[in-house]
Coordinates of N, CA, C and O in Angstrom, one line a residue:
M1 N 0.9 -1.2 0.0 CA 0.0 0.0 0.0 C 0.9 1.2 0.0 O 1.8 1.3 0.8
I2 N 0.6 2.1 -0.9 CA 1.4 3.4 -1.0 C 0.9 4.5 -0.1 O 1.6 5.1 0.6
K3 N -0.4 4.7 0.0 CA -1.0 5.7 0.8 C -2.2 5.0 1.5 O -3.2 4.7 0.9
P4 N -2.2 4.9 2.9 CA -3.2 4.1 3.5 C -4.5 5.0 3.9 O -5.5 4.4 4.2
N5 N -4.4 6.3 3.8 CA -5.6 7.1 4.2 C -6.6 7.3 3.0 O -6.3 6.9 1.9
D6 N -7.7 7.8 3.3 CA -8.8 8.0 2.3 C -8.4 9.2 1.4 O -8.3 10.3 1.9
P7 N -8.3 9.0 0.1 CA -8.4 7.7 -0.5 C -7.1 6.9 -0.4 O -6.0 7.5 -0.2
S8 N -7.2 5.6 -0.4 CA -6.1 4.7 -0.3 C -5.5 4.4 -1.7 O -6.3 4.3 -2.7
Y9 N -4.2 4.4 -1.9 CA -3.6 4.0 -3.1 C -2.9 2.7 -3.0 O -2.0 2.6 -2.1
I10 N -3.2 1.7 -3.8 CA -2.5 0.4 -3.8 C -1.9 0.2 -5.1 O -2.5 0.3 -6.2
K11 N -0.6 -0.2 -5.1 CA 0.1 -0.5 -6.3 C 0.2 -2.0 -6.5 O 0.7 -2.7 -5.6
L12 N -0.4 -2.6 -7.6 CA -0.3 -4.0 -7.9 C 0.3 -4.1 -9.3 O -0.3 -3.7 -10.3
A13 N 1.6 -4.6 -9.3 CA 2.3 -4.8 -10.6 C 2.4 -3.4 -11.3 O 2.9 -2.5 -10.7
N14 N 1.8 -3.3 -12.5 CA 1.8 -2.0 -13.2 C 0.5 -1.3 -13.1 O 0.2 -0.5 -14.0
T15 N -0.3 -1.6 -12.1 CA -1.6 -1.0 -11.9 C -1.7 -0.3 -10.6 O -1.2 -0.8 -9.6
W16 N -2.4 0.8 -10.5 CA -2.7 1.5 -9.3 C -4.2 1.4 -9.1 O -5.0 1.6 -10.0
I17 N -4.6 1.0 -7.9 CA -6.0 1.0 -7.5 C -6.2 2.1 -6.4 O -5.5 2.2 -5.5
I18 N -7.2 2.9 -6.7 CA -7.5 4.0 -5.7 C -8.9 3.6 -5.1 O -9.9 3.4 -5.8
L19 N -8.9 3.5 -3.8 CA -10.1 3.2 -3.0 C -10.6 4.4 -2.3 O -9.9 5.0 -1.5
N20 N -11.9 4.8 -2.5 CA -12.5 5.9 -1.9 C -13.7 5.3 -1.0 O -14.4 4.5 -1.5
S21 N -13.8 5.8 0.2 CA -14.9 5.3 1.1 C -16.1 6.2 0.9 O -17.2 5.8 1.4
G22 N -16.1 7.3 0.3 CA -17.2 8.1 0.1 C -16.8 9.6 -0.1 O -15.6 9.9 0.0
G23 N -17.8 10.4 -0.5 CA -17.4 11.8 -0.7 C -18.5 12.5 -1.4 O -19.5 11.9 -1.9
G24 N -18.4 13.8 -1.3 CA -19.4 14.7 -1.9 C -19.2 14.9 -3.4 O -18.3 14.3 -4.0
P25 N -20.0 15.7 -4.0 CA -19.8 16.0 -5.4 C -18.5 16.6 -5.8 O -17.8 17.2 -4.9
T26 N -18.1 16.4 -7.0 CA -16.8 17.0 -7.5 C -17.2 18.0 -8.7 O -18.3 17.9 -9.2
P27 N -16.3 18.9 -9.1 CA -16.7 19.8 -10.1 C -17.1 19.2 -11.4 O -18.0 19.7 -12.1
D28 N -16.6 18.0 -11.8 CA -17.0 17.3 -13.0 C -18.3 16.5 -12.8 O -18.9 16.1 -13.8
K29 N -18.7 16.2 -11.6 CA -19.9 15.4 -11.3 C -20.6 16.1 -10.1 O -20.7 15.5 -9.0
P30 N -21.2 17.3 -10.3 CA -21.8 18.0 -9.2 C -23.0 17.4 -8.6 O -23.4 17.7 -7.5
E31 N -23.6 16.4 -9.3 CA -24.9 15.8 -8.7 C -24.6 14.4 -8.2 O -25.5 13.7 -7.7
V32 N -23.3 13.9 -8.2 CA -23.0 12.5 -7.8 C -22.4 12.5 -6.4 O -21.5 13.2 -6.1
L33 N -23.0 11.6 -5.5 CA -22.4 11.3 -4.2 C -21.9 9.9 -4.2 O -22.6 9.0 -4.7
L34 N -20.8 9.7 -3.5 CA -20.3 8.3 -3.4 C -20.5 7.9 -1.9 O -20.1 8.6 -1.0
E35 N -21.2 6.8 -1.7 CA -21.5 6.3 -0.4 C -21.6 4.8 -0.3 O -21.8 4.2 -1.4
T36 N -21.4 4.2 0.8 CA -21.4 2.8 1.0 C -22.9 2.4 0.8 O -23.8 3.1 1.1
P37 N -23.1 1.1 0.4 CA -24.5 0.6 0.3 C -25.3 0.6 1.6 O -24.7 0.3 2.7
S38 N -26.5 1.0 1.6 CA -27.3 0.9 2.8 C -27.7 -0.5 3.2 O -27.9 -0.8 4.4
D39 N -27.7 -1.4 2.3 CA -28.0 -2.8 2.5 C -26.8 -3.6 2.0 O -26.6 -3.7 0.8
L40 N -26.0 -4.2 2.9 CA -24.8 -5.0 2.4 C -25.2 -6.3 1.7 O -24.3 -6.9 1.2
N41 N -26.4 -6.7 1.7 CA -26.8 -7.8 0.9 C -27.2 -7.5 -0.5 O -27.6 -8.4 -1.3
R42 N -27.2 -6.2 -0.9 CA -27.5 -5.8 -2.2 C -26.4 -4.8 -2.7 O -26.2 -3.8 -2.2
V43 N -25.6 -5.3 -3.7 CA -24.6 -4.4 -4.3 C -24.7 -4.4 -5.8 O -25.3 -5.2 -6.4
N44 N -24.1 -3.4 -6.4 CA -24.2 -3.3 -7.8 C -22.8 -3.3 -8.5 O -22.7 -3.1 -9.7
T45 N -21.7 -3.4 -7.7 CA -20.4 -3.5 -8.3 C -19.6 -4.5 -7.5 O -19.9 -4.8 -6.3
F46 N -18.5 -5.0 -8.1 CA -17.6 -5.9 -7.4 C -16.2 -5.8 -8.1 O -16.2 -5.4 -9.2
L47 N -15.2 -6.3 -7.4 CA -13.9 -6.3 -8.0 C -13.2 -7.6 -7.6 O -13.2 -8.1 -6.5
N48 N -12.7 -8.3 -8.6 CA -12.0 -9.6 -8.4 C -10.5 -9.3 -8.6 O -10.1 -8.7 -9.5
L49 N -9.8 -9.8 -7.6 CA -8.3 -9.7 -7.6 C -7.7 -11.1 -7.4 O -8.2 -11.8 -6.6
R50 N -6.7 -11.4 -8.2 CA -6.0 -12.7 -8.0 C -4.7 -12.4 -7.2 O -4.0 -11.5 -7.6
V51 N -4.5 -13.2 -6.2 CA -3.3 -13.1 -5.4 C -2.7 -14.5 -5.2 O -3.4 -15.5 -5.4
A52 N -1.4 -14.5 -4.9 CA -0.7 -15.8 -4.8 C -1.2 -16.6 -3.6 O -1.3 -17.9 -3.7
D53 N -1.4 -16.0 -2.5 CA -1.8 -16.7 -1.3 C -3.0 -16.0 -0.7 O -2.9 -15.0 0.0
L54 N -4.2 -16.5 -1.0 CA -5.5 -15.9 -0.6 C -5.6 -15.8 0.9 O -6.0 -14.8 1.4
W55 N -5.3 -16.9 1.6 CA -5.4 -16.9 3.1 C -4.5 -15.8 3.7 O -4.9 -15.2 4.7
A56 N -3.3 -15.7 3.2 CA -2.4 -14.7 3.8 C -2.9 -13.3 3.5 O -2.9 -12.4 4.4
C57 N -3.4 -13.1 2.3 CA -4.0 -11.8 1.9 C -5.2 -11.5 2.8 O -5.4 -10.4 3.3
Y58 N -6.1 -12.5 3.0 CA -7.3 -12.3 3.8 C -6.9 -11.9 5.2 O -7.5 -11.0 5.8
K59 N -5.9 -12.6 5.8 CA -5.5 -12.3 7.2 C -4.9 -10.9 7.2 O -5.2 -10.1 8.1
Q60 N -4.0 -10.6 6.3 CA -3.3 -9.3 6.3 C -4.3 -8.1 6.1 O -4.2 -7.2 6.9
R61 N -5.2 -8.2 5.2 CA -6.1 -7.2 5.0 C -7.1 -7.1 6.2 O -7.5 -6.0 6.6
G62 N -7.5 -8.2 6.7 CA -8.4 -8.2 7.9 C -7.7 -7.6 9.1 O -8.4 -6.8 9.8
D63 N -6.4 -7.9 9.3 CA -5.7 -7.3 10.4 C -5.6 -5.7 10.2 O -5.5 -5.0 11.2
K64 N -5.7 -5.2 9.0 CA -5.6 -3.8 8.8 C -7.0 -3.2 8.7 O -7.2 -2.0 8.4
G65 N -8.1 -3.9 9.0 CA -9.4 -3.4 9.1 C -10.4 -3.6 8.0 O -11.5 -3.1 8.0
A66 N -10.0 -4.4 7.0 CA -10.9 -4.7 5.9 C -12.1 -5.5 6.4 O -11.9 -6.3 7.3
F67 N -13.2 -5.3 5.8 CA -14.4 -6.0 6.1 C -14.8 -6.9 5.0 O -14.9 -6.5 3.8
F68 N -14.9 -8.2 5.3 CA -15.3 -9.2 4.3 C -16.6 -9.8 4.5 O -17.0 -10.0 5.7
L69 N -17.4 -10.0 3.5 CA -18.7 -10.6 3.7 C -18.6 -12.1 4.0 O -19.5 -12.6 4.7
T70 N -17.6 -12.8 3.5 CA -17.4 -14.2 3.9 C -15.9 -14.5 4.0 O -15.1 -13.7 3.6
Q71 N -15.6 -15.6 4.5 CA -14.2 -16.1 4.5 C -14.0 -16.6 3.1 O -15.0 -16.9 2.3
P72 N -12.7 -16.8 2.6 CA -12.5 -17.4 1.3 C -13.2 -18.7 1.1 O -13.2 -19.5 2.1
L73 N -13.8 -19.0 0.0 CA -14.5 -20.2 -0.3 C -13.9 -20.8 -1.6 O -13.6 -20.0 -2.6
D74 N -13.8 -22.1 -1.7 CA -13.3 -22.7 -3.0 C -14.5 -22.8 -3.9 O -15.6 -23.3 -3.5
N75 N -14.3 -22.4 -5.2 CA -15.4 -22.6 -6.2 C -15.2 -23.9 -6.9 O -14.2 -24.7 -6.7
Q76 N -16.0 -24.2 -7.9 CA -15.9 -25.5 -8.7 C -14.6 -25.6 -9.5 O -14.2 -26.7 -9.9
L77 N -14.0 -24.5 -9.8 CA -12.8 -24.5 -10.6 C -11.5 -24.7 -9.7 O -10.4 -24.7 -10.2
G78 N -11.7 -24.9 -8.4 CA -10.6 -25.1 -7.5 C -9.9 -23.7 -7.1 O -8.8 -23.7 -6.6
L79 N -10.6 -22.6 -7.5 CA -10.0 -21.3 -7.1 C -10.7 -20.8 -5.8 O -11.9 -20.9 -5.7
A80 N -9.9 -20.3 -4.9 CA -10.5 -19.7 -3.7 C -11.1 -18.3 -4.0 O -10.4 -17.6 -4.7
M81 N -12.2 -18.0 -3.5 CA -12.8 -16.7 -3.7 C -13.1 -16.0 -2.4 O -13.4 -16.6 -1.4
L82 N -13.0 -14.7 -2.4 CA -13.2 -13.9 -1.3 C -14.1 -12.7 -1.6 O -13.9 -12.1 -2.7
H83 N -15.1 -12.5 -0.8 CA -16.0 -11.4 -1.1 C -15.8 -10.3 -0.1 O -16.0 -10.5 1.1
A84 N -15.4 -9.1 -0.5 CA -15.2 -8.0 0.4 C -16.2 -6.9 0.1 O -16.7 -6.8 -0.9

């Protein structure tokens, strides 16, 4: 993690991921508000990331305060999945 505060900047290989927890309108989007879902059982976006060791990533991110909907689960393809 490059910058841990809001917004957070995470560098993965040649990609930067910027995480925002919320905020008010911006000059280019004056009518748009960013907020967390009011119902955590209904979402309209998701992000899949592949990591070498899912359990280590799950523990490391959880230790830093990440909230996960489930523990990692194996799917039919033998890939472990994590829902955050």
